[in-house]
Amino acid sequence: MNEQKGEWFETWFDTSYYHILYQNRDFSEAERFINNLLNYLNLPTEVSCLDLACGKGRHSVFLNKKGLKVTGVDLSENSIQEAKPFENDTLSFDTHDMRKVYQKDTFDVVFNLFTSFGYFDNYDDNLKVLLSIHEMLVEEGIVVIDFMNADFVLDHLVEKEVKSLDGIDFRITRSYDGNHIFKSIDFSDNGKDCHFQERVQAIKKEEFEDLLKKAGFDIIDVFGDFSLSPFNRSESDRLIIIAKKK
Ligand SMILES: C[S@@+](CC[C@H](N)C(=O)[O-])C[C@H]1O[C@@H](n2cnc3c(N)ncnc32)[C@H](O)[C@@H]1O
């Protein structure tokens, strides 16, 4: 049995299986979302940004194509290795743990996209991540958080399903313990049984806004999908918060 060792987010995201299962979360989805975000943000030229928990860099690459100076960081060494070939004079990738400050007072915008938050056992680590984002931003810098809308996800939780991708049948089971949404992923590959589990805190809008305020941010806007429609608790699939460093 191939199982997770250490923290679930250190191992699962570093496997090729994560990228097979989430292959629909691709560069074209990222491109559409970034286009909408950049139209909304209307940033000046010469902007420097951090894609925090960038994965293989699908958003970083497009932010850079749109003229931004981009640093993408992620805990997964394999993902960063896959992102590295895209590097150029204004795009770089590095392995880094988001609970720590990467570079102080450096970035005009920090992006934390596609539910890259709420992973840690210690709830205080959520605030630690936001405080470190605060420290990495310049005065009046902007943070963009794209998280799940926990209310919507819980209302639509599919308890069991099988996804067949690239010859692998991923058997998925979802549950909720009052704090976390669990997703168990079981499959066999080449005769080997594998088990992984995702565990994400079901942080709701008000709780997220409180955390951001505690970390020294003003909330500017809250959207509910990648087209940046207004947030609606029962209908939006995403919780996209734009906040500014005080
Ligand atoms: C759901 S994926 C999203 C990746 C990317 N933003 C995207 O949209 O494709 C979450 C990412 O968070 C990264 N991650 C998990 N824990 C982390 C940590 N402590 N520090 C930095 N990155 C982390 C994972 O390696 C993974 O790439």
Short mmCIF file of N, CA, C and O and ligand atoms in Angstrom, two decimals, residues 9-10 13-14 18-19 25 51-59 73-76 79 96-99 112-116 119-120, ligand 1:
data_model
loop_
_atom_site.label_atom_id
_atom_site.label_comp_id
_atom_site.label_asym_id
_atom_site.label_seq_id
_atom_site.Cartn_x
_atom_site.Cartn_y
_atom_site.Cartn_z
N PHE A 9 -0.40 17.28 3.00
CA PHE A 9 -0.16 18.24 1.91
C PHE A 9 1.29 18.19 1.41
O PHE A 9 1.59 18.69 0.34
N GLU A 10 2.20 17.59 2.25
CA GLU A 10 3.59 17.47 1.80
C GLU A 10 3.74 16.35 0.77
O GLU A 10 4.61 16.41 -0.09
N PHE A 13 0.31 16.39 -2.85
CA PHE A 13 0.50 17.37 -3.93
C PHE A 13 1.81 17.14 -4.70
O PHE A 13 1.98 17.67 -5.78
N ASP A 14 2.72 16.37 -4.08
CA ASP A 14 4.02 16.12 -4.71
C ASP A 14 3.98 14.89 -5.63
O ASP A 14 4.97 14.58 -6.29
N TYR A 18 -1.83 13.41 -8.06
CA TYR A 18 -2.59 14.66 -7.83
C TYR A 18 -2.84 15.36 -9.16
O TYR A 18 -3.95 15.82 -9.45
N HIS A 19 -1.79 15.44 -10.00
CA HIS A 19 -1.92 16.18 -11.26
C HIS A 19 -2.82 15.43 -12.26
O HIS A 19 -3.48 16.06 -13.08
N ARG A 25 -8.01 21.19 -14.05
CA ARG A 25 -7.58 22.50 -13.53
C ARG A 25 -6.32 22.89 -14.28
O ARG A 25 -5.20 22.76 -13.78
N ASP A 51 3.04 34.33 -6.57
CA ASP A 51 2.01 33.29 -6.68
C ASP A 51 2.34 32.27 -5.59
O ASP A 51 3.24 31.44 -5.75
N LEU A 52 1.64 32.39 -4.46
CA LEU A 52 1.97 31.61 -3.25
C LEU A 52 1.22 30.28 -3.30
O LEU A 52 -0.01 30.26 -3.29
N ALA A 53 1.98 29.18 -3.30
CA ALA A 53 1.43 27.83 -3.54
C ALA A 53 1.02 27.74 -5.01
O ALA A 53 -0.14 27.49 -5.35
N CYS A 54 2.02 27.92 -5.86
CA CYS A 54 1.79 28.07 -7.32
C CYS A 54 1.59 26.75 -8.05
O CYS A 54 1.23 26.74 -9.23
N GLY A 55 1.85 25.60 -7.37
CA GLY A 55 1.78 24.32 -8.06
C GLY A 55 2.78 24.29 -9.22
O GLY A 55 3.94 24.68 -9.06
N LYS A 56 2.32 23.85 -10.39
CA LYS A 56 3.21 23.79 -11.56
C LYS A 56 3.28 25.14 -12.29
O LYS A 56 3.82 25.22 -13.38
N GLY A 57 2.65 26.16 -11.70
CA GLY A 57 2.83 27.52 -12.22
C GLY A 57 1.83 27.95 -13.27
O GLY A 57 2.09 28.90 -14.02
N ARG A 58 0.65 27.32 -13.31
CA ARG A 58 -0.27 27.65 -14.41
C ARG A 58 -0.73 29.12 -14.35
O ARG A 58 -0.89 29.75 -15.39
N HIS A 59 -0.92 29.67 -13.13
CA HIS A 59 -1.31 31.09 -13.05
C HIS A 59 -0.08 31.99 -13.24
O HIS A 59 -0.16 33.04 -13.88
N VAL A 73 6.04 30.27 -5.77
CA VAL A 73 6.66 29.38 -4.78
C VAL A 73 5.67 28.30 -4.36
O VAL A 73 4.46 28.53 -4.34
N ASP A 74 6.21 27.15 -4.02
CA ASP A 74 5.37 26.02 -3.60
C ASP A 74 6.23 25.07 -2.78
O ASP A 74 7.45 25.01 -2.95
N LEU A 75 5.54 24.32 -1.90
CA LEU A 75 6.23 23.33 -1.07
C LEU A 75 6.65 22.10 -1.88
O LEU A 75 7.61 21.41 -1.52
N SER A 76 5.93 21.82 -2.97
CA SER A 76 6.17 20.59 -3.73
C SER A 76 7.37 20.75 -4.67
O SER A 76 7.31 21.50 -5.66
N SER A 79 6.55 19.78 -8.32
CA SER A 79 5.80 20.80 -9.07
C SER A 79 6.73 21.94 -9.49
O SER A 79 6.65 22.43 -10.62
N HIS A 96 9.21 26.66 -1.28
CA HIS A 96 9.08 27.50 -0.08
C HIS A 96 7.82 27.09 0.67
O HIS A 96 6.81 26.75 0.04
N ASP A 97 7.86 27.15 1.99
CA ASP A 97 6.70 26.86 2.84
C ASP A 97 5.95 28.18 3.13
O ASP A 97 6.56 29.12 3.63
N MET A 98 4.68 28.20 2.78
CA MET A 98 3.93 29.47 2.87
C MET A 98 3.75 29.98 4.30
O MET A 98 3.33 31.11 4.50
N ARG A 99 4.10 29.14 5.30
CA ARG A 99 4.00 29.63 6.68
C ARG A 99 5.15 30.56 7.04
O ARG A 99 5.19 31.14 8.11
N ASN A 112 -3.02 33.78 -3.86
CA ASN A 112 -3.08 32.45 -3.26
C ASN A 112 -4.32 31.79 -3.87
O ASN A 112 -5.45 32.08 -3.47
N LEU A 113 -4.09 30.91 -4.87
CA LEU A 113 -5.20 30.52 -5.76
C LEU A 113 -5.53 29.03 -5.72
O LEU A 113 -4.66 28.19 -5.49
N PHE A 114 -6.77 28.76 -5.95
CA PHE A 114 -7.34 27.41 -6.03
C PHE A 114 -7.17 26.62 -4.73
O PHE A 114 -6.49 25.61 -4.66
N THR A 115 -7.81 27.15 -3.69
CA THR A 115 -7.91 26.44 -2.40
C THR A 115 -6.54 25.99 -1.89
O THR A 115 -6.35 24.82 -1.53
N SER A 116 -5.61 26.92 -1.84
CA SER A 116 -4.27 26.61 -1.34
C SER A 116 -4.12 27.14 0.09
O SER A 116 -3.15 27.81 0.44
N TYR A 119 -4.83 24.08 5.31
CA TYR A 119 -4.34 22.71 5.29
C TYR A 119 -3.78 22.25 6.64
O TYR A 119 -3.55 21.07 6.84
N PHE A 120 -3.49 23.21 7.53
CA PHE A 120 -2.63 22.87 8.66
C PHE A 120 -3.43 22.44 9.89
O PHE A 120 -4.53 22.95 10.14
C1 LIG B 1 -4.78 22.82 -4.71
S1 LIG B 1 -3.12 23.04 -5.13
C2 LIG B 1 -3.17 24.55 -6.07
C3 LIG B 1 -1.92 24.81 -6.84
C4 LIG B 1 -1.97 26.02 -7.78
N1 LIG B 1 -2.26 27.25 -7.07
C5 LIG B 1 -2.95 25.79 -8.90
O1 LIG B 1 -3.98 26.48 -8.96
O2 LIG B 1 -2.71 24.91 -9.72
C6 LIG B 1 -2.40 23.53 -3.61
C7 LIG B 1 -0.91 23.76 -3.64
O3 LIG B 1 -0.48 24.17 -2.33
C8 LIG B 1 0.83 23.67 -2.15
N2 LIG B 1 1.15 23.69 -0.71
C9 LIG B 1 0.64 22.90 0.26
N3 LIG B 1 1.15 23.23 1.45
C10 LIG B 1 2.02 24.24 1.23
C11 LIG B 1 2.87 25.00 2.07
N4 LIG B 1 2.94 24.77 3.38
N5 LIG B 1 3.63 25.97 1.52
C12 LIG B 1 3.59 26.20 0.17
N6 LIG B 1 2.81 25.51 -0.67
C13 LIG B 1 2.02 24.54 -0.16
C14 LIG B 1 0.77 22.29 -2.74
O4 LIG B 1 2.03 21.73 -2.98
C15 LIG B 1 -0.07 22.53 -3.99
O5 LIG B 1 0.74 22.82 -5.10
#
